[in-house]
PDB file of C-alpha atoms in Angstrom:
ATOM      1  CA  MET A 173     128.404  83.839 -43.840  1.00 79.00           C
ATOM      2  CA  SER A 174     127.146  84.913 -47.274  1.00 95.00           C
ATOM      3  CA  LYS A 175     126.776  88.245 -49.024  1.00 98.00           C
ATOM      4  CA  PHE A 176     123.265  89.321 -50.026  1.00 98.00           C
ATOM      5  CA  LEU A 177     122.100  92.155 -52.239  1.00 98.00           C
ATOM      6  CA  VAL A 178     118.505  93.154 -51.524  1.00 98.00           C
ATOM      7  CA  THR A 179     116.715  95.319 -54.077  1.00 98.00           C
ATOM      8  CA  GLY A 180     113.894  97.242 -52.447  1.00 97.00           C
ATOM      9  CA  GLY A 181     115.693  96.721 -49.151  1.00 97.00           C
ATOM     10  CA  MET A 182     114.295  99.913 -47.619  1.00 97.00           C
ATOM     11  CA  GLY A 183     110.678  98.862 -48.180  1.00 95.00           C
ATOM     12  CA  LEU A 184     108.255  97.477 -45.607  1.00 96.00           C
ATOM     13  CA  ILE A 185     109.194  93.835 -46.152  1.00 97.00           C
ATOM     14  CA  GLY A 186     112.675  94.603 -47.457  1.00 97.00           C
ATOM     15  CA  HIS A 187     114.095  96.267 -44.375  1.00 97.00           C
ATOM     16  CA  ASN A 188     112.719  93.435 -42.223  1.00 98.00           C
ATOM     17  CA  VAL A 189     114.487  90.924 -44.479  1.00 98.00           C
ATOM     18  CA  VAL A 190     117.735  92.902 -44.176  1.00 98.00           C
ATOM     19  CA  GLN A 191     117.400  93.025 -40.399  1.00 98.00           C
ATOM     20  CA  ARG A 192     117.014  89.231 -40.212  1.00 98.00           C
ATOM     21  CA  LEU A 193     119.938  88.563 -42.533  1.00 98.00           C
ATOM     22  CA  GLU A 194     122.149  90.824 -40.451  1.00 98.00           C
ATOM     23  CA  ALA A 195     121.041  89.054 -37.290  1.00 97.00           C
ATOM     24  CA  LYS A 196     122.397  85.862 -38.895  1.00 96.00           C
ATOM     25  CA  GLU A 197     125.699  87.732 -39.488  1.00 96.00           C
ATOM     26  CA  HIS A 198     125.365  87.875 -43.263  1.00 97.00           C
ATOM     27  CA  GLU A 199     126.738  90.875 -45.150  1.00 97.00           C
ATOM     28  CA  VAL A 200     123.994  92.903 -46.843  1.00 98.00           C
ATOM     29  CA  VAL A 201     123.966  95.488 -49.633  1.00 98.00           C
ATOM     30  CA  ILE A 202     120.781  97.462 -50.344  1.00 98.00           C
ATOM     31  CA  VAL A 203     119.637  98.925 -53.661  1.00 98.00           C
ATOM     32  CA  ASP A 204     116.474 101.027 -53.414  1.00 96.00           C
ATOM     33  CA  ILE A 205     115.303 104.026 -55.409  1.00 94.00           C
ATOM     34  CA  MET A 206     113.243 105.170 -52.385  1.00 93.00           C
ATOM     35  CA  THR A 207     110.496 106.652 -54.550  1.00 84.00           C
ATOM     36  CA  ASN A 208     106.999 107.675 -53.491  1.00 81.00           C
ATOM     37  CA  TYR A 209     105.543 106.264 -56.766  1.00 79.00           C
ATOM     38  CA  GLY A 210     103.710 109.561 -57.164  1.00 78.00           C
ATOM     39  CA  ILE A 211     101.110 108.590 -54.538  1.00 79.00           C
ATOM     40  CA  ILE A 212     102.814 108.625 -51.115  1.00 85.00           C
ATOM     41  CA  PRO A 213     103.239 112.021 -49.432  1.00 88.00           C
ATOM     42  CA  GLN A 214     106.943 112.832 -49.391  1.00 92.00           C
ATOM     43  CA  ALA A 215     106.923 113.652 -45.674  1.00 93.00           C
ATOM     44  CA  GLU A 216     105.423 110.237 -44.927  1.00 92.00           C
ATOM     45  CA  LEU A 217     108.020 108.479 -47.078  1.00 92.00           C
ATOM     46  CA  GLU A 218     110.915 110.330 -45.440  1.00 95.00           C
ATOM     47  CA  TYR A 219     109.604 109.498 -41.966  1.00 95.00           C
ATOM     48  CA  LEU A 220     109.243 105.807 -42.837  1.00 95.00           C
ATOM     49  CA  LEU A 221     112.689 105.591 -44.450  1.00 95.00           C
ATOM     50  CA  ASP A 222     114.258 107.203 -41.398  1.00 96.00           C
ATOM     51  CA  GLU A 223     112.480 104.799 -39.043  1.00 96.00           C
ATOM     52  CA  ARG A 224     113.281 101.748 -41.165  1.00 96.00           C
ATOM     53  CA  SER A 225     116.958 102.709 -41.337  1.00 96.00           C
ATOM     54  CA  LYS A 226     117.168 102.513 -37.536  1.00 95.00           C
ATOM     55  CA  ASN A 227     116.570  98.756 -37.741  1.00 91.00           C
ATOM     56  CA  ILE A 228     119.469  97.944 -40.075  1.00 96.00           C
ATOM     57  CA  LYS A 229     123.262  98.160 -39.805  1.00 96.00           C
ATOM     58  CA  THR A 230     124.636  98.140 -43.340  1.00 95.00           C
ATOM     59  CA  GLN A 231     126.260 101.277 -44.712  1.00 93.00           C
ATOM     60  CA  HIS A 232     126.068  99.903 -48.259  1.00 97.00           C
ATOM     61  CA  ILE A 233     122.815 101.540 -49.321  1.00 97.00           C
ATOM     62  CA  TYR A 234     122.552 102.671 -52.937  1.00 97.00           C
ATOM     63  CA  ARG A 235     119.773 104.963 -54.139  1.00 96.00           C
ATOM     64  CA  THR A 236     119.840 103.346 -57.554  1.00 95.00           C
ATOM     65  CA  ASP A 237     117.095 102.735 -60.113  1.00 94.00           C
ATOM     66  CA  ILE A 238     117.137  99.092 -61.224  1.00 95.00           C
ATOM     67  CA  SER A 239     115.824 100.306 -64.586  1.00 94.00           C
ATOM     68  CA  ASP A 240     119.299 101.814 -65.087  1.00 96.00           C
ATOM     69  CA  GLY A 241     121.156  98.647 -66.034  1.00 96.00           C
ATOM     70  CA  GLU A 242     124.642 100.176 -66.027  1.00 97.00           C
ATOM     71  CA  ALA A 243     124.242 101.759 -62.581  1.00 97.00           C
ATOM     72  CA  PHE A 244     122.833  98.569 -61.091  1.00 98.00           C
ATOM     73  CA  ASP A 245     125.531  96.437 -62.672  1.00 98.00           C
ATOM     74  CA  ARG A 246     128.245  98.611 -61.112  1.00 98.00           C
ATOM     75  CA  VAL A 247     126.836  97.846 -57.662  1.00 98.00           C
ATOM     76  CA  VAL A 248     126.765  94.110 -58.358  1.00 98.00           C
ATOM     77  CA  GLU A 249     130.262  94.180 -59.831  1.00 98.00           C
ATOM     78  CA  ASN A 250     131.645  96.098 -56.848  1.00 97.00           C
ATOM     79  CA  HIS A 251     130.081  93.875 -54.176  1.00 98.00           C
ATOM     80  CA  ARG A 252     129.848  90.454 -55.865  1.00 98.00           C
ATOM     81  CA  PRO A 253     126.904  89.102 -53.843  1.00 98.00           C
ATOM     82  CA  ASP A 254     126.258  85.390 -53.471  1.00 98.00           C
ATOM     83  CA  VAL A 255     122.490  85.919 -53.515  1.00 98.00           C
ATOM     84  CA  ILE A 256     120.229  88.663 -54.866  1.00 98.00           C
ATOM     85  CA  ILE A 257     116.822  89.010 -53.201  1.00 98.00           C
ATOM     86  CA  HIS A 258     114.808  90.963 -55.737  1.00 98.00           C
ATOM     87  CA  MET A 259     112.031  92.855 -53.975  1.00 96.00           C
ATOM     88  CA  ALA A 260     112.088  96.147 -55.887  1.00 92.00           C
ATOM     89  CA  SER A 261     108.814  96.528 -57.756  1.00 83.00           C
ATOM     90  CA  PHE A 262     105.796  98.677 -58.267  1.00 65.00           C
ATOM     91  CA  PRO A 263     103.984  97.821 -55.032  1.00 63.00           C
ATOM     92  CA  ARG A 264     100.501  96.869 -56.194  1.00 63.00           C
ATOM     93  CA  GLN A 265      97.910  96.878 -58.952  1.00 69.00           C
ATOM     94  CA  LYS A 266      96.564 100.376 -58.314  1.00 68.00           C
ATOM     95  CA  VAL A 267      99.983 101.947 -58.860  1.00 69.00           C
ATOM     96  CA  VAL A 268     100.651  99.986 -62.058  1.00 67.00           C
ATOM     97  CA  ASN A 269      97.231 100.957 -63.424  1.00 73.00           C
ATOM     98  CA  ALA A 270      98.072 104.617 -62.841  1.00 74.00           C
ATOM     99  CA  ASN A 271     101.316 104.395 -64.825  1.00 75.00           C
ATOM    100  CA  PRO A 272     101.710 101.074 -66.665  1.00 81.00           C
ATOM    101  CA  ALA A 273     104.701 102.211 -68.741  1.00 85.00           C
ATOM    102  CA  TRP A 274     106.691 103.160 -65.626  1.00 80.00           C
ATOM    103  CA  GLY A 275     105.511  99.957 -63.974  1.00 78.00           C
ATOM    104  CA  ALA A 276     106.784  97.897 -66.898  1.00 85.00           C
ATOM    105  CA  ARG A 277     110.184  99.599 -66.818  1.00 88.00           C
ATOM    106  CA  VAL A 278     110.605  98.694 -63.164  1.00 86.00           C
ATOM    107  CA  MET A 279     108.970  95.272 -63.124  1.00 91.00           C
ATOM    108  CA  MET A 280     110.181  93.952 -66.483  1.00 92.00           C
ATOM    109  CA  GLU A 281     113.248  95.915 -67.616  1.00 94.00           C
ATOM    110  CA  GLY A 282     114.453  96.186 -64.013  1.00 95.00           C
ATOM    111  CA  LEU A 283     114.136  92.430 -63.522  1.00 97.00           C
ATOM    112  CA  ILE A 284     116.061  91.728 -66.731  1.00 97.00           C
ATOM    113  CA  ASN A 285     118.819  94.054 -65.492  1.00 98.00           C
ATOM    114  CA  VAL A 286     118.951  92.126 -62.220  1.00 98.00           C
ATOM    115  CA  CYS A 287     119.133  88.789 -64.034  1.00 98.00           C
ATOM    116  CA  GLU A 288     121.755  89.976 -66.512  1.00 98.00           C
ATOM    117  CA  SER A 289     123.998  91.255 -63.719  1.00 98.00           C
ATOM    118  CA  ALA A 290     123.472  88.023 -61.783  1.00 98.00           C
ATOM    119  CA  LYS A 291     124.497  86.040 -64.868  1.00 98.00           C
ATOM    120  CA  THR A 292     127.521  88.215 -65.637  1.00 98.00           C
ATOM    121  CA  HIS A 293     128.874  88.241 -62.098  1.00 98.00           C
ATOM    122  CA  GLN A 294     128.089  84.605 -61.280  1.00 98.00           C
ATOM    123  CA  VAL A 295     125.530  85.194 -58.545  1.00 98.00           C
ATOM    124  CA  GLU A 296     124.560  81.815 -57.127  1.00 98.00           C
ATOM    125  CA  ARG A 297     120.856  82.455 -56.540  1.00 98.00           C
ATOM    126  CA  VAL A 298     118.145  85.010 -57.329  1.00 98.00           C
ATOM    127  CA  VAL A 299     115.155  85.109 -54.978  1.00 98.00           C
ATOM    128  CA  TYR A 300     112.264  86.705 -56.856  1.00 98.00           C
ATOM    129  CA  ILE A 301     109.391  88.182 -54.863  1.00 98.00           C
ATOM    130  CA  SER A 302     106.256  87.583 -56.894  1.00 97.00           C
ATOM    131  CA  SER A 303     102.656  87.859 -55.642  1.00 95.00           C
ATOM    132  CA  SER A 304      99.504  85.881 -54.931  1.00 94.00           C
ATOM    133  CA  MET A 305      97.986  88.040 -57.695  1.00 92.00           C
ATOM    134  CA  VAL A 306      99.511  85.665 -60.271  1.00 95.00           C
ATOM    135  CA  TYR A 307      96.766  83.133 -59.518  1.00 95.00           C
ATOM    136  CA  GLY A 308      93.925  85.464 -60.528  1.00 92.00           C
ATOM    137  CA  ASP A 309      90.626  84.331 -59.015  1.00 89.00           C
ATOM    138  CA  PHE A 310      91.180  81.498 -56.554  1.00 84.00           C
ATOM    139  CA  GLU A 311      89.607  79.828 -53.556  1.00 80.00           C
ATOM    140  CA  ASP A 312      91.178  78.636 -50.308  1.00 83.00           C
ATOM    141  CA  GLN A 313      94.287  76.444 -50.101  1.00 88.00           C
ATOM    142  CA  VAL A 314      95.554  77.029 -53.624  1.00 93.00           C
ATOM    143  CA  LEU A 315      98.819  75.200 -54.309  1.00 96.00           C
ATOM    144  CA  GLU A 316     101.917  76.592 -56.013  1.00 97.00           C
ATOM    145  CA  ASP A 317     101.322  74.263 -58.983  1.00 96.00           C
ATOM    146  CA  ALA A 318      97.783  75.538 -59.587  1.00 95.00           C
ATOM    147  CA  PRO A 319      97.091  77.229 -62.936  1.00 95.00           C
ATOM    148  CA  CYS A 320      97.921  80.938 -62.947  1.00 96.00           C
ATOM    149  CA  ARG A 321      95.410  83.225 -64.655  1.00 95.00           C
ATOM    150  CA  PRO A 322      96.286  86.740 -63.463  1.00 93.00           C
ATOM    151  CA  ILE A 323      93.775  89.565 -63.757  1.00 90.00           C
ATOM    152  CA  GLY A 324      95.306  92.990 -64.370  1.00 87.00           C
ATOM    153  CA  GLN A 325      98.729  94.213 -65.449  1.00 89.00           C
ATOM    154  CA  TYR A 326     100.384  93.886 -62.040  1.00 89.00           C
ATOM    155  CA  GLY A 327      99.666  90.165 -61.766  1.00 92.00           C
ATOM    156  CA  ILE A 328     100.464  89.594 -65.435  1.00 93.00           C
ATOM    157  CA  MET A 329     103.901  91.196 -65.077  1.00 91.00           C
ATOM    158  CA  LYS A 330     104.626  89.352 -61.833  1.00 95.00           C
ATOM    159  CA  LEU A 331     103.904  86.029 -63.539  1.00 97.00           C
ATOM    160  CA  ALA A 332     105.996  87.013 -66.550  1.00 97.00           C
ATOM    161  CA  GLY A 333     108.797  87.801 -64.100  1.00 97.00           C
ATOM    162  CA  GLU A 334     108.604  84.283 -62.689  1.00 98.00           C
ATOM    163  CA  ASP A 335     108.970  82.841 -66.189  1.00 98.00           C
ATOM    164  CA  LEU A 336     111.944  85.105 -66.936  1.00 98.00           C
ATOM    165  CA  VAL A 337     113.760  83.993 -63.794  1.00 98.00           C
ATOM    166  CA  LYS A 338     113.086  80.332 -64.616  1.00 98.00           C
ATOM    167  CA  ASP A 339     114.384  80.831 -68.141  1.00 98.00           C
ATOM    168  CA  TYR A 340     117.702  82.216 -66.857  1.00 98.00           C
ATOM    169  CA  HIS A 341     117.979  79.102 -64.685  1.00 98.00           C
ATOM    170  CA  ARG A 342     117.165  76.901 -67.693  1.00 98.00           C
ATOM    171  CA  ARG A 343     120.148  78.463 -69.457  1.00 98.00           C
ATOM    172  CA  GLY A 344     122.415  77.635 -66.538  1.00 98.00           C
ATOM    173  CA  CYS A 345     122.814  81.193 -65.228  1.00 98.00           C
ATOM    174  CA  PHE A 346     121.797  80.797 -61.577  1.00 98.00           C
ATOM    175  CA  ASP A 347     119.469  78.987 -59.188  1.00 98.00           C
ATOM    176  CA  TYR A 348     116.285  80.683 -58.051  1.00 98.00           C
ATOM    177  CA  ALA A 349     113.533  80.704 -55.459  1.00 98.00           C
ATOM    178  CA  ILE A 350     110.163  82.331 -56.142  1.00 98.00           C
ATOM    179  CA  ILE A 351     108.042  83.759 -53.324  1.00 98.00           C
ATOM    180  CA  ARG A 352     104.311  84.493 -53.543  1.00 98.00           C
ATOM    181  CA  PRO A 353     103.240  86.613 -50.556  1.00 97.00           C
ATOM    182  CA  SER A 354      99.761  88.021 -49.906  1.00 95.00           C
ATOM    183  CA  ALA A 355      98.358  91.185 -48.276  1.00 94.00           C
ATOM    184  CA  VAL A 356     101.400  91.924 -46.130  1.00 96.00           C
ATOM    185  CA  TYR A 357     100.846  94.548 -43.430  1.00 97.00           C
ATOM    186  CA  GLY A 358     102.377  95.821 -40.211  1.00 97.00           C
ATOM    187  CA  PRO A 359     104.367  98.608 -38.536  1.00 97.00           C
ATOM    188  CA  LEU A 360     106.262 101.009 -40.834  1.00 96.00           C
ATOM    189  CA  ASP A 361     103.853 100.472 -43.730  1.00 94.00           C
ATOM    190  CA  VAL A 362     102.565 103.317 -45.903  1.00 92.00           C
ATOM    191  CA  GLU A 363      99.003 104.531 -45.449  1.00 90.00           C
ATOM    192  CA  ASP A 364      97.974 103.683 -49.015  1.00 85.00           C
ATOM    193  CA  ARG A 365      97.270  99.980 -48.346  1.00 88.00           C
ATOM    194  CA  VAL A 366      94.090  98.307 -47.186  1.00 92.00           C
ATOM    195  CA  VAL A 367      94.949  97.530 -43.535  1.00 96.00           C
ATOM    196  CA  ALA A 368      96.652 100.888 -43.015  1.00 95.00           C
ATOM    197  CA  LYS A 369      93.736 102.710 -44.649  1.00 94.00           C
ATOM    198  CA  PHE A 370      91.185 100.900 -42.504  1.00 96.00           C
ATOM    199  CA  MET A 371      93.188 101.454 -39.327  1.00 96.00           C
ATOM    200  CA  LEU A 372      93.901 105.160 -39.811  1.00 96.00           C
ATOM    201  CA  THR A 373      90.378 105.860 -41.047  1.00 96.00           C
ATOM    202  CA  ALA A 374      88.991 104.252 -37.889  1.00 97.00           C
ATOM    203  CA  MET A 375      91.411 106.220 -35.712  1.00 96.00           C
ATOM    204  CA  ARG A 376      90.094 109.393 -37.360  1.00 95.00           C
ATOM    205  CA  GLY A 377      86.508 108.329 -36.731  1.00 96.00           C
ATOM    206  CA  GLY A 378      85.825 108.040 -40.432  1.00 96.00           C
ATOM    207  CA  VAL A 379      84.027 105.590 -42.721  1.00 97.00           C
ATOM    208  CA  LEU A 380      85.789 102.342 -43.656  1.00 96.00           C
ATOM    209  CA  ARG A 381      84.703 101.531 -47.209  1.00 94.00           C
ATOM    210  CA  VAL A 382      84.611  97.802 -47.924  1.00 94.00           C
ATOM    211  CA  ASN A 383      84.649  96.841 -51.604  1.00 89.00           C
ATOM    212  CA  GLY A 384      82.863  93.498 -51.615  1.00 85.00           C
ATOM    213  CA  VAL A 385      81.534  92.107 -48.338  1.00 83.00           C
ATOM    214  CA  SER A 386      82.408  88.518 -49.227  1.00 84.00           C
ATOM    215  CA  GLU A 387      85.856  89.263 -50.678  1.00 88.00           C
ATOM    216  CA  THR A 388      88.657  87.702 -48.649  1.00 91.00           C
ATOM    217  CA  LEU A 389      92.401  88.221 -48.302  1.00 92.00           C
ATOM    218  CA  ASP A 390      95.172  86.118 -46.815  1.00 94.00           C
ATOM    219  CA  PHE A 391      96.463  88.887 -44.528  1.00 96.00           C
ATOM    220  CA  THR A 392     100.091  88.209 -43.559  1.00 97.00           C
ATOM    221  CA  TYR A 393     102.004  89.996 -40.813  1.00 98.00           C
ATOM    222  CA  VAL A 394     105.266  91.484 -42.057  1.00 98.00           C
ATOM    223  CA  ASP A 395     107.443  89.585 -39.561  1.00 98.00           C
ATOM    224  CA  ASP A 396     106.101  86.259 -40.826  1.00 98.00           C
ATOM    225  CA  ALA A 397     106.572  87.250 -44.474  1.00 98.00           C
ATOM    226  CA  ALA A 398     110.174  88.313 -43.821  1.00 98.00           C
ATOM    227  CA  ASP A 399     110.932  85.066 -41.979  1.00 98.00           C
ATOM    228  CA  GLY A 400     109.699  83.038 -44.952  1.00 98.00           C
ATOM    229  CA  ILE A 401     111.722  85.022 -47.473  1.00 98.00           C
ATOM    230  CA  VAL A 402     114.925  84.698 -45.439  1.00 98.00           C
ATOM    231  CA  ALA A 403     114.374  80.949 -45.104  1.00 98.00           C
ATOM    232  CA  ALA A 404     113.949  80.622 -48.879  1.00 98.00           C
ATOM    233  CA  ALA A 405     117.068  82.714 -49.476  1.00 98.00           C
ATOM    234  CA  THR A 406     119.312  80.781 -47.102  1.00 97.00           C
ATOM    235  CA  ARG A 407     118.250  77.120 -47.310  1.00 96.00           C
ATOM    236  CA  ILE A 408     119.799  74.845 -49.913  1.00 95.00           C
ATOM    237  CA  MET A 409     116.607  72.788 -50.299  1.00 96.00           C
ATOM    238  CA  SER A 410     114.659  75.838 -51.517  1.00 97.00           C
ATOM    239  CA  ALA A 411     116.611  75.999 -54.784  1.00 97.00           C
ATOM    240  CA  ASN A 412     114.487  76.183 -57.938  1.00 98.00           C
ATOM    241  CA  LYS A 413     111.151  76.024 -56.143  1.00 98.00           C
ATOM    242  CA  THR A 414     108.158  78.327 -55.730  1.00 98.00           C
ATOM    243  CA  PHE A 415     106.673  79.024 -52.293  1.00 98.00           C
ATOM    244  CA  ASN A 416     103.456  80.550 -51.009  1.00 98.00           C
ATOM    245  CA  ILE A 417     104.511  82.651 -48.005  1.00 98.00           C
ATOM    246  CA  THR A 418     101.347  83.746 -46.196  1.00 97.00           C
ATOM    247  CA  LYS A 419      99.395  83.221 -42.983  1.00 97.00           C
ATOM    248  CA  SER A 420      97.160  80.776 -44.896  1.00 96.00           C
ATOM    249  CA  HIS A 421      93.990  81.987 -43.189  1.00 93.00           C
ATOM    250  CA  PRO A 422      91.250  83.778 -45.156  1.00 91.00           C
ATOM    251  CA  VAL A 423      89.635  86.861 -43.619  1.00 94.00           C
ATOM    252  CA  SER A 424      86.923  88.817 -45.418  1.00 93.00           C
ATOM    253  CA  LEU A 425      87.364  92.542 -45.947  1.00 93.00           C
ATOM    254  CA  LEU A 426      84.218  93.077 -43.895  1.00 95.00           C
ATOM    255  CA  GLU A 427      85.584  90.963 -41.025  1.00 96.00           C
ATOM    256  CA  ALA A 428      88.858  92.904 -41.176  1.00 96.00           C
ATOM    257  CA  ALA A 429      87.016  96.224 -41.033  1.00 96.00           C
ATOM    258  CA  GLU A 430      84.856  95.049 -38.124  1.00 97.00           C
ATOM    259  CA  MET A 431      87.926  93.797 -36.261  1.00 97.00           C
ATOM    260  CA  ILE A 432      89.689  97.126 -36.712  1.00 97.00           C
ATOM    261  CA  VAL A 433      86.684  99.184 -35.606  1.00 98.00           C
ATOM    262  CA  LYS A 434      86.485  97.021 -32.474  1.00 97.00           C
ATOM    263  CA  ILE A 435      90.219  97.411 -31.735  1.00 97.00           C
ATOM    264  CA  VAL A 436      90.244 101.155 -32.302  1.00 97.00           C
ATOM    265  CA  GLY A 437      86.856 101.833 -30.719  1.00 96.00           C
ATOM    266  CA  ARG A 438      85.893 104.287 -33.458  1.00 94.00           C
ATOM    267  CA  GLY A 439      84.838 104.376 -37.083  1.00 96.00           C
ATOM    268  CA  THR A 440      81.880 103.146 -39.110  1.00 96.00           C
ATOM    269  CA  ILE A 441      81.668 100.754 -42.054  1.00 96.00           C
ATOM    270  CA  GLU A 442      80.163 101.213 -45.503  1.00 95.00           C
ATOM    271  CA  THR A 443      79.905  98.303 -47.953  1.00 92.00           C
ATOM    272  CA  ARG A 444      80.213  98.632 -51.702  1.00 88.00           C
ATOM    273  CA  ASP A 445      80.340  96.373 -54.761  1.00 84.00           C
ATOM    274  CA  LYS A 446      83.518  94.428 -55.479  1.00 81.00           C
ATOM    275  CA  ASP A 447      86.276  96.244 -57.367  1.00 76.00           C
ATOM    276  CA  ALA A 448      86.304  94.640 -60.823  1.00 71.00           C
ATOM    277  CA  ASP A 449      90.040  95.344 -61.251  1.00 68.00           C
ATOM    278  CA  PHE A 450      90.955  92.916 -58.477  1.00 71.00           C
ATOM    279  CA  PRO A 451      90.623  89.118 -58.461  1.00 77.00           C
ATOM    280  CA  SER A 452      88.669  87.233 -55.817  1.00 79.00           C
ATOM    281  CA  ARG A 453      91.180  85.592 -53.528  1.00 81.00           C
ATOM    282  CA  GLY A 454      91.219  83.119 -50.663  1.00 85.00           C
ATOM    283  CA  ALA A 455      94.028  81.645 -48.585  1.00 92.00           C
ATOM    284  CA  LEU A 456      97.127  80.035 -50.066  1.00 96.00           C
ATOM    285  CA  CYS A 457      98.337  76.588 -49.045  1.00 97.00           C
ATOM    286  CA  ILE A 458     101.736  76.838 -47.323  1.00 98.00           C
ATOM    287  CA  ASP A 459     102.431  73.103 -46.854  1.00 98.00           C
ATOM    288  CA  ARG A 460     105.452  73.233 -49.164  1.00 98.00           C
ATOM    289  CA  ALA A 461     106.981  76.133 -47.224  1.00 98.00           C
ATOM    290  CA  ARG A 462     106.266  74.392 -43.921  1.00 98.00           C
ATOM    291  CA  THR A 463     107.950  71.186 -45.085  1.00 98.00           C
ATOM    292  CA  ILE A 464     110.973  72.552 -46.940  1.00 98.00           C
ATOM    293  CA  LEU A 465     111.614  75.870 -45.189  1.00 98.00           C
ATOM    294  CA  GLY A 466     110.280  75.149 -41.726  1.00 97.00           C
ATOM    295  CA  PHE A 467     108.012  78.161 -42.264  1.00 98.00           C
ATOM    296  CA  ASP A 468     105.630  78.674 -39.352  1.00 97.00           C
ATOM    297  CA  PRO A 469     103.697  81.970 -39.400  1.00 97.00           C
ATOM    298  CA  LYS A 470     102.964  82.949 -35.820  1.00 96.00           C
ATOM    299  CA  ILE A 471     100.907  86.163 -35.863  1.00 97.00           C
ATOM    300  CA  ASP A 472      97.175  85.761 -36.395  1.00 96.00           C
ATOM    301  CA  VAL A 473      95.224  88.622 -37.905  1.00 97.00           C
ATOM    302  CA  GLU A 474      93.682  90.020 -34.726  1.00 96.00           C
ATOM    303  CA  GLN A 475      97.044  90.045 -32.930  1.00 98.00           C
ATOM    304  CA  GLY A 476      98.686  91.610 -35.985  1.00 98.00           C
ATOM    305  CA  PHE A 477      96.065  94.342 -36.155  1.00 98.00           C
ATOM    306  CA  GLU A 478      96.529  95.053 -32.449  1.00 98.00           C
ATOM    307  CA  ASN A 479     100.310  95.247 -32.903  1.00 98.00           C
ATOM    308  CA  TYR A 480      99.890  97.642 -35.805  1.00 97.00           C
ATOM    309  CA  TYR A 481      97.409  99.811 -33.893  1.00 97.00           C
ATOM    310  CA  LYS A 482      99.800 100.075 -30.952  1.00 97.00           C
ATOM    311  CA  TRP A 483     102.631 101.102 -33.260  1.00 96.00           C
ATOM    312  CA  LEU A 484     100.499 103.775 -34.933  1.00 96.00           C
ATOM    313  CA  ASN A 485      99.509 105.169 -31.529  1.00 93.00           C
ATOM    314  CA  ASP A 486     103.141 105.256 -30.423  1.00 94.00           C
ATOM    315  CA  SER A 487     104.387 106.811 -33.676  1.00 94.00           C
ATOM    316  CA  VAL A 488     105.296 110.491 -33.464  1.00 88.00           C
ATOM    317  CA  TYR A 489     104.276 110.972 -37.078  1.00 93.00           C
ATOM    318  CA  TRP A 490     100.991 109.071 -37.066  1.00 90.00           C
ATOM    319  CA  SER A 491      99.818 110.175 -33.624  1.00 85.00           C
ATOM    320  CA  LYS A 492      99.555 113.655 -35.152  1.00 83.00           C
ATOM    321  CA  LYS A 493      98.082 112.509 -38.455  1.00 79.00           C
ATOM    322  CA  ALA A 494      95.476 110.106 -37.074  1.00 74.00           C
ATOM    323  CA  VAL A 495      93.200 112.809 -35.722  1.00 70.00           C
TER     324      VAL A 495
END
């Protein structure tokens, strides 16, 4: 049994990672500022945090800002984790664009604080959650060793974070694993993401606005993403490697919208030009994760959308809001 510290452990992916680690009888400590980033309604955030907390056992939950190096270091010093899974971040490009200075404090200064504490307290491994956005524009089956040409500040800072983590390893501070997920969705997500927006808009009988009919995403169900992260965090062979953790199946935004309208039985679709702030993306190759981690994503997009729709219908909060 090992001790893990998970930053962002109350997030959509984070609490699923914690749940899986606990199921393997590992000890888990959570650090999460639990902020709404200025865009999520506070009532929605509180509902989601309450629901997510029902799935985890640990009592070691610290509402700590990783940008506060002294406060974060006290947590690491007190608990002495073997592994830090660093998931705390500004969640996506839109939020960074709205407040790049705050984004940089969390994504850059916060990461340095994590790495410095890991170095000081002899943490064995840091698992850094990056993003498929580091690749910039890419087509299907891109490999982890492909050139990275990020478009936008979110992707640029995620890639810089990868280099920072690697540099700490170069200096002999700790081992690492880097994870590049893509378009993660599923139950207990916030509304302000593409699948959730499409789904709730359809449930309200509204217009699903598709920015770029030919634009594709590698939609990944949250359970699969969490399984891949836990495998990378717990397997010896994952040390000092980078992994694409996705479904590895491209679906266009238009196809996703059409699928959701069919599942819900309501809603209409409006197509628009591509958003210039976002790269054109395909599916990532996950052969390395399959071989080294035994990663095997099981939920295809249609099944995942159906699961999410059922959860929204059964949710006390969303059954009232999706009207």
